[in-house]
Amino acid sequence: MRSKGVAVWLTGLSGSGKTTIAKKAETKLIQRGQPVQRLDGDVVRARLTKDLGFSQADRFTQVERVTYVAELLTYHGIIVLASLISPYRELRAYARHHIPSFVEVYVRCPLEECAKRDVKGLYARAFQGEIPHFTGVSDPYEEPENPELILDTQWETVDESVEKLLRYLERQGYISPTEGEGA
């Protein structure tokens, strides 16, 4: 079965596991012959939105651009794995409004756990006030109110989270169940 295009929008704090889950899900989808494209927040910032900072206005512009790209890709049947902090509900609502097939996935992890995972030391610097507009520390993160899926990475392994995501996509008809599994 050819996949239906869908934007899987992974949102959560820095260090919650969005990129890790998206990379592993990408690998699994490719193995299943599905057309997939990852849009990772760090990569997008380095290539598509390097002119932007982290103010609320700049974050909105970033989401506008990613939404446009995701909309085009999903139109052509691509499964888009967009892993962006996208901290404001308004930003995610914008993406949902403009992308016909949209799945909001909340990658939930407490701030304290994300800070423990931070190998770059960004949280430590943010707690000391060295990094302005750091989501969860000096800028808010608005948790999704009604995401289609919640992946709780404090308690789930990466493999468990990826399986939950793939099963959700199967149940919604975006991908076929693997033989002997699913449905």
mmCIF file of C-alpha atoms in Angstrom:
data_model
loop_
_atom_site.group_PDB
_atom_site.id
_atom_site.type_symbol
_atom_site.label_atom_id
_atom_site.label_comp_id
_atom_site.label_asym_id
_atom_site.label_seq_id
_atom_site.Cartn_x
_atom_site.Cartn_y
_atom_site.Cartn_z
ATOM 1 C CA MET A 1 0.000 0.000 0.000
ATOM 2 C CA ARG A 2 1.315 3.420 -0.895
ATOM 3 C CA SER A 3 1.443 5.702 2.084
ATOM 4 C CA LYS A 4 -0.841 8.636 2.513
ATOM 5 C CA GLY A 5 1.092 11.765 3.225
ATOM 6 C CA VAL A 6 1.003 12.869 6.816
ATOM 7 C CA ALA A 7 2.930 15.298 8.970
ATOM 8 C CA VAL A 8 3.875 13.751 12.283
ATOM 9 C CA TRP A 9 4.650 16.791 14.404
ATOM 10 C CA LEU A 10 6.793 15.790 17.384
ATOM 11 C CA THR A 11 6.758 18.512 20.013
ATOM 12 C CA GLY A 12 8.401 18.601 23.413
ATOM 13 C CA LEU A 13 11.166 20.166 25.438
ATOM 14 C CA SER A 14 14.774 20.156 24.314
ATOM 15 C CA GLY A 15 16.186 16.768 25.297
ATOM 16 C CA SER A 16 12.807 15.052 25.467
ATOM 17 C CA GLY A 17 13.735 12.607 22.705
ATOM 18 C CA LYS A 18 12.033 14.047 19.624
ATOM 19 C CA THR A 19 15.009 13.668 17.301
ATOM 20 C CA THR A 20 15.956 10.224 18.592
ATOM 21 C CA ILE A 21 12.424 8.934 18.064
ATOM 22 C CA ALA A 22 12.155 10.577 14.643
ATOM 23 C CA LYS A 23 15.462 9.053 13.473
ATOM 24 C CA LYS A 24 14.498 5.560 14.581
ATOM 25 C CA ALA A 25 10.992 5.897 13.135
ATOM 26 C CA GLU A 26 12.521 7.110 9.865
ATOM 27 C CA THR A 27 14.715 4.006 9.697
ATOM 28 C CA LYS A 28 11.748 1.704 10.385
ATOM 29 C CA LEU A 29 9.577 3.435 7.788
ATOM 30 C CA ILE A 30 12.311 3.234 5.144
ATOM 31 C CA GLN A 31 12.725 -0.475 5.905
ATOM 32 C CA ARG A 32 9.001 -0.843 5.264
ATOM 33 C CA GLY A 33 9.339 0.937 1.910
ATOM 34 C CA GLN A 34 7.577 4.096 3.016
ATOM 35 C CA PRO A 35 8.546 7.505 1.615
ATOM 36 C CA VAL A 36 9.647 9.570 4.588
ATOM 37 C CA GLN A 37 11.398 12.865 5.266
ATOM 38 C CA ARG A 38 12.635 14.152 8.605
ATOM 39 C CA LEU A 39 12.519 17.857 9.351
ATOM 40 C CA ASP A 40 14.621 18.217 12.484
ATOM 41 C CA GLY A 41 14.585 21.511 14.345
ATOM 42 C CA ASP A 42 18.374 21.775 14.622
ATOM 43 C CA VAL A 43 18.879 20.958 10.936
ATOM 44 C CA VAL A 44 16.103 23.310 9.880
ATOM 45 C CA ARG A 45 17.731 26.094 11.911
ATOM 46 C CA ALA A 46 21.071 25.426 10.221
ATOM 47 C CA ARG A 47 19.671 25.293 6.671
ATOM 48 C CA LEU A 48 16.217 26.839 6.289
ATOM 49 C CA THR A 49 15.864 29.303 9.150
ATOM 50 C CA LYS A 50 19.406 30.328 10.045
ATOM 51 C CA ASP A 51 18.342 33.957 9.829
ATOM 52 C CA LEU A 52 16.000 33.503 12.802
ATOM 53 C CA GLY A 53 16.504 33.688 16.548
ATOM 54 C CA PHE A 54 14.380 32.352 19.356
ATOM 55 C CA SER A 55 11.933 35.183 19.966
ATOM 56 C CA GLN A 56 8.259 34.342 19.734
ATOM 57 C CA ALA A 57 8.031 36.076 16.339
ATOM 58 C CA ASP A 58 11.052 34.174 14.998
ATOM 59 C CA ARG A 59 9.697 30.879 16.280
ATOM 60 C CA PHE A 60 6.440 31.578 14.477
ATOM 61 C CA THR A 61 8.308 32.308 11.234
ATOM 62 C CA GLN A 62 10.244 29.064 11.647
ATOM 63 C CA VAL A 63 7.032 27.082 12.055
ATOM 64 C CA GLU A 64 5.496 28.881 9.057
ATOM 65 C CA ARG A 65 8.400 27.785 6.852
ATOM 66 C CA VAL A 66 8.457 24.218 8.143
ATOM 67 C CA THR A 67 4.688 24.023 7.760
ATOM 68 C CA TYR A 68 4.969 25.092 4.125
ATOM 69 C CA VAL A 69 7.593 22.439 3.383
ATOM 70 C CA ALA A 70 5.645 19.760 5.274
ATOM 71 C CA GLU A 71 2.453 20.678 3.451
ATOM 72 C CA LEU A 72 4.176 20.225 0.077
ATOM 73 C CA LEU A 73 5.742 16.917 1.075
ATOM 74 C CA THR A 74 2.536 15.441 2.492
ATOM 75 C CA TYR A 75 0.666 16.482 -0.650
ATOM 76 C CA HIS A 76 3.031 14.202 -2.582
ATOM 77 C CA GLY A 77 2.469 11.252 -0.259
ATOM 78 C CA ILE A 78 5.520 11.683 1.950
ATOM 79 C CA ILE A 79 5.429 10.879 5.660
ATOM 80 C CA VAL A 80 7.018 13.895 7.333
ATOM 81 C CA LEU A 81 8.590 13.525 10.756
ATOM 82 C CA ALA A 82 8.872 17.103 12.003
ATOM 83 C CA SER A 83 10.694 17.254 15.320
ATOM 84 C CA LEU A 84 10.587 20.787 16.601
ATOM 85 C CA ILE A 85 10.158 22.153 20.098
ATOM 86 C CA SER A 86 7.377 24.412 18.739
ATOM 87 C CA PRO A 87 6.613 25.599 22.271
ATOM 88 C CA TYR A 88 3.392 27.529 21.746
ATOM 89 C CA ARG A 89 -0.024 26.003 21.121
ATOM 90 C CA GLU A 90 -0.695 28.756 18.591
ATOM 91 C CA LEU A 91 2.269 27.599 16.496
ATOM 92 C CA ARG A 92 1.109 24.013 16.440
ATOM 93 C CA ALA A 93 -2.453 25.102 15.693
ATOM 94 C CA TYR A 94 -1.119 27.030 12.703
ATOM 95 C CA ALA A 95 0.642 23.924 11.375
ATOM 96 C CA ARG A 96 -2.443 21.772 11.992
ATOM 97 C CA HIS A 97 -4.624 24.273 10.138
ATOM 98 C CA HIS A 98 -2.386 24.361 7.059
ATOM 99 C CA ILE A 99 -1.423 20.694 6.766
ATOM 100 C CA PRO A 100 -4.436 18.549 5.851
ATOM 101 C CA SER A 101 -3.002 15.340 7.375
ATOM 102 C CA PHE A 102 -1.503 16.337 10.694
ATOM 103 C CA VAL A 103 -0.689 14.259 13.755
ATOM 104 C CA GLU A 104 0.484 16.024 16.890
ATOM 105 C CA VAL A 105 2.742 13.837 19.010
ATOM 106 C CA TYR A 106 3.656 15.104 22.435
ATOM 107 C CA VAL A 107 7.076 13.780 23.426
ATOM 108 C CA ARG A 108 6.591 14.225 27.143
ATOM 109 C CA CYS A 109 9.520 14.376 29.545
ATOM 110 C CA PRO A 110 9.892 16.461 32.705
ATOM 111 C CA LEU A 111 12.240 19.422 32.587
ATOM 112 C CA GLU A 112 14.480 17.917 35.264
ATOM 113 C CA GLU A 113 14.956 14.728 33.241
ATOM 114 C CA CYS A 114 15.657 16.698 30.051
ATOM 115 C CA ALA A 115 18.286 18.715 31.921
ATOM 116 C CA LYS A 116 19.944 15.477 33.115
ATOM 117 C CA ARG A 117 20.131 14.227 29.524
ATOM 118 C CA ASP A 118 21.670 17.443 28.181
ATOM 119 C CA VAL A 119 25.185 16.516 27.098
ATOM 120 C CA LYS A 120 25.796 19.979 25.631
ATOM 121 C CA GLY A 121 25.172 21.707 28.946
ATOM 122 C CA LEU A 122 22.578 24.034 27.469
ATOM 123 C CA TYR A 123 20.183 23.671 30.396
ATOM 124 C CA ALA A 124 22.934 24.496 32.891
ATOM 125 C CA ARG A 125 23.741 27.635 30.926
ATOM 126 C CA ALA A 126 20.061 28.521 30.657
ATOM 127 C CA PHE A 127 19.539 28.056 34.417
ATOM 128 C CA GLN A 128 22.417 30.510 34.958
ATOM 129 C CA GLY A 129 20.759 33.020 32.641
ATOM 130 C CA GLU A 130 23.367 32.724 29.900
ATOM 131 C CA ILE A 131 20.869 31.646 27.225
ATOM 132 C CA PRO A 132 17.828 33.875 26.764
ATOM 133 C CA HIS A 133 14.502 32.487 25.517
ATOM 134 C CA PHE A 134 15.357 28.922 26.505
ATOM 135 C CA THR A 135 12.180 26.882 26.377
ATOM 136 C CA GLY A 136 11.145 25.522 29.742
ATOM 137 C CA VAL A 137 13.578 27.751 31.640
ATOM 138 C CA SER A 138 13.242 31.378 30.545
ATOM 139 C CA ASP A 139 10.512 30.850 27.937
ATOM 140 C CA PRO A 140 7.305 28.862 28.343
ATOM 141 C CA TYR A 141 6.476 25.495 26.871
ATOM 142 C CA GLU A 142 2.749 25.074 26.412
ATOM 143 C CA GLU A 143 1.907 21.380 26.629
ATOM 144 C CA PRO A 144 -0.459 20.117 23.947
ATOM 145 C CA GLU A 145 -4.036 19.955 25.176
ATOM 146 C CA ASN A 146 -5.272 17.213 22.851
ATOM 147 C CA PRO A 147 -2.390 15.544 21.020
ATOM 148 C CA GLU A 148 -3.200 12.507 18.943
ATOM 149 C CA LEU A 149 -0.427 10.616 20.696
ATOM 150 C CA ILE A 150 1.708 10.997 23.822
ATOM 151 C CA LEU A 151 5.125 9.367 24.039
ATOM 152 C CA ASP A 152 6.344 9.454 27.631
ATOM 153 C CA THR A 153 10.100 9.180 27.262
ATOM 154 C CA GLN A 154 10.796 9.286 30.979
ATOM 155 C CA TRP A 155 9.244 5.821 31.279
ATOM 156 C CA GLU A 156 9.286 4.379 27.748
ATOM 157 C CA THR A 157 12.340 3.153 25.880
ATOM 158 C CA VAL A 158 13.021 4.620 22.464
ATOM 159 C CA ASP A 159 11.900 1.342 20.888
ATOM 160 C CA GLU A 160 8.613 1.414 22.825
ATOM 161 C CA SER A 161 7.928 5.005 21.776
ATOM 162 C CA VAL A 162 8.700 4.260 18.129
ATOM 163 C CA GLU A 163 6.444 1.187 18.188
ATOM 164 C CA LYS A 164 3.609 3.260 19.661
ATOM 165 C CA LEU A 165 4.074 5.799 16.890
ATOM 166 C CA LEU A 166 4.118 3.189 14.121
ATOM 167 C CA ARG A 167 1.057 1.422 15.555
ATOM 168 C CA TYR A 168 -0.783 4.719 15.638
ATOM 169 C CA LEU A 169 0.060 5.375 11.967
ATOM 170 C CA GLU A 170 -1.134 1.851 11.124
ATOM 171 C CA ARG A 171 -4.437 2.268 12.994
ATOM 172 C CA GLN A 172 -5.068 5.555 11.203
ATOM 173 C CA GLY A 173 -4.348 3.976 7.803
ATOM 174 C CA TYR A 174 -1.249 6.009 6.990
ATOM 175 C CA ILE A 175 0.847 2.861 6.706
ATOM 176 C CA SER A 176 0.059 -0.838 6.387
ATOM 177 C CA PRO A 177 0.496 -3.104 9.396
ATOM 178 C CA THR A 178 3.554 -5.286 9.200
ATOM 179 C CA GLU A 179 2.811 -8.897 8.393
ATOM 180 C CA GLY A 180 1.574 -10.796 11.436
ATOM 181 C CA GLU A 181 1.227 -7.629 13.501
ATOM 182 C CA GLY A 182 -0.840 -4.522 13.862
ATOM 183 C CA ALA A 183 -4.504 -3.660 13.476
#
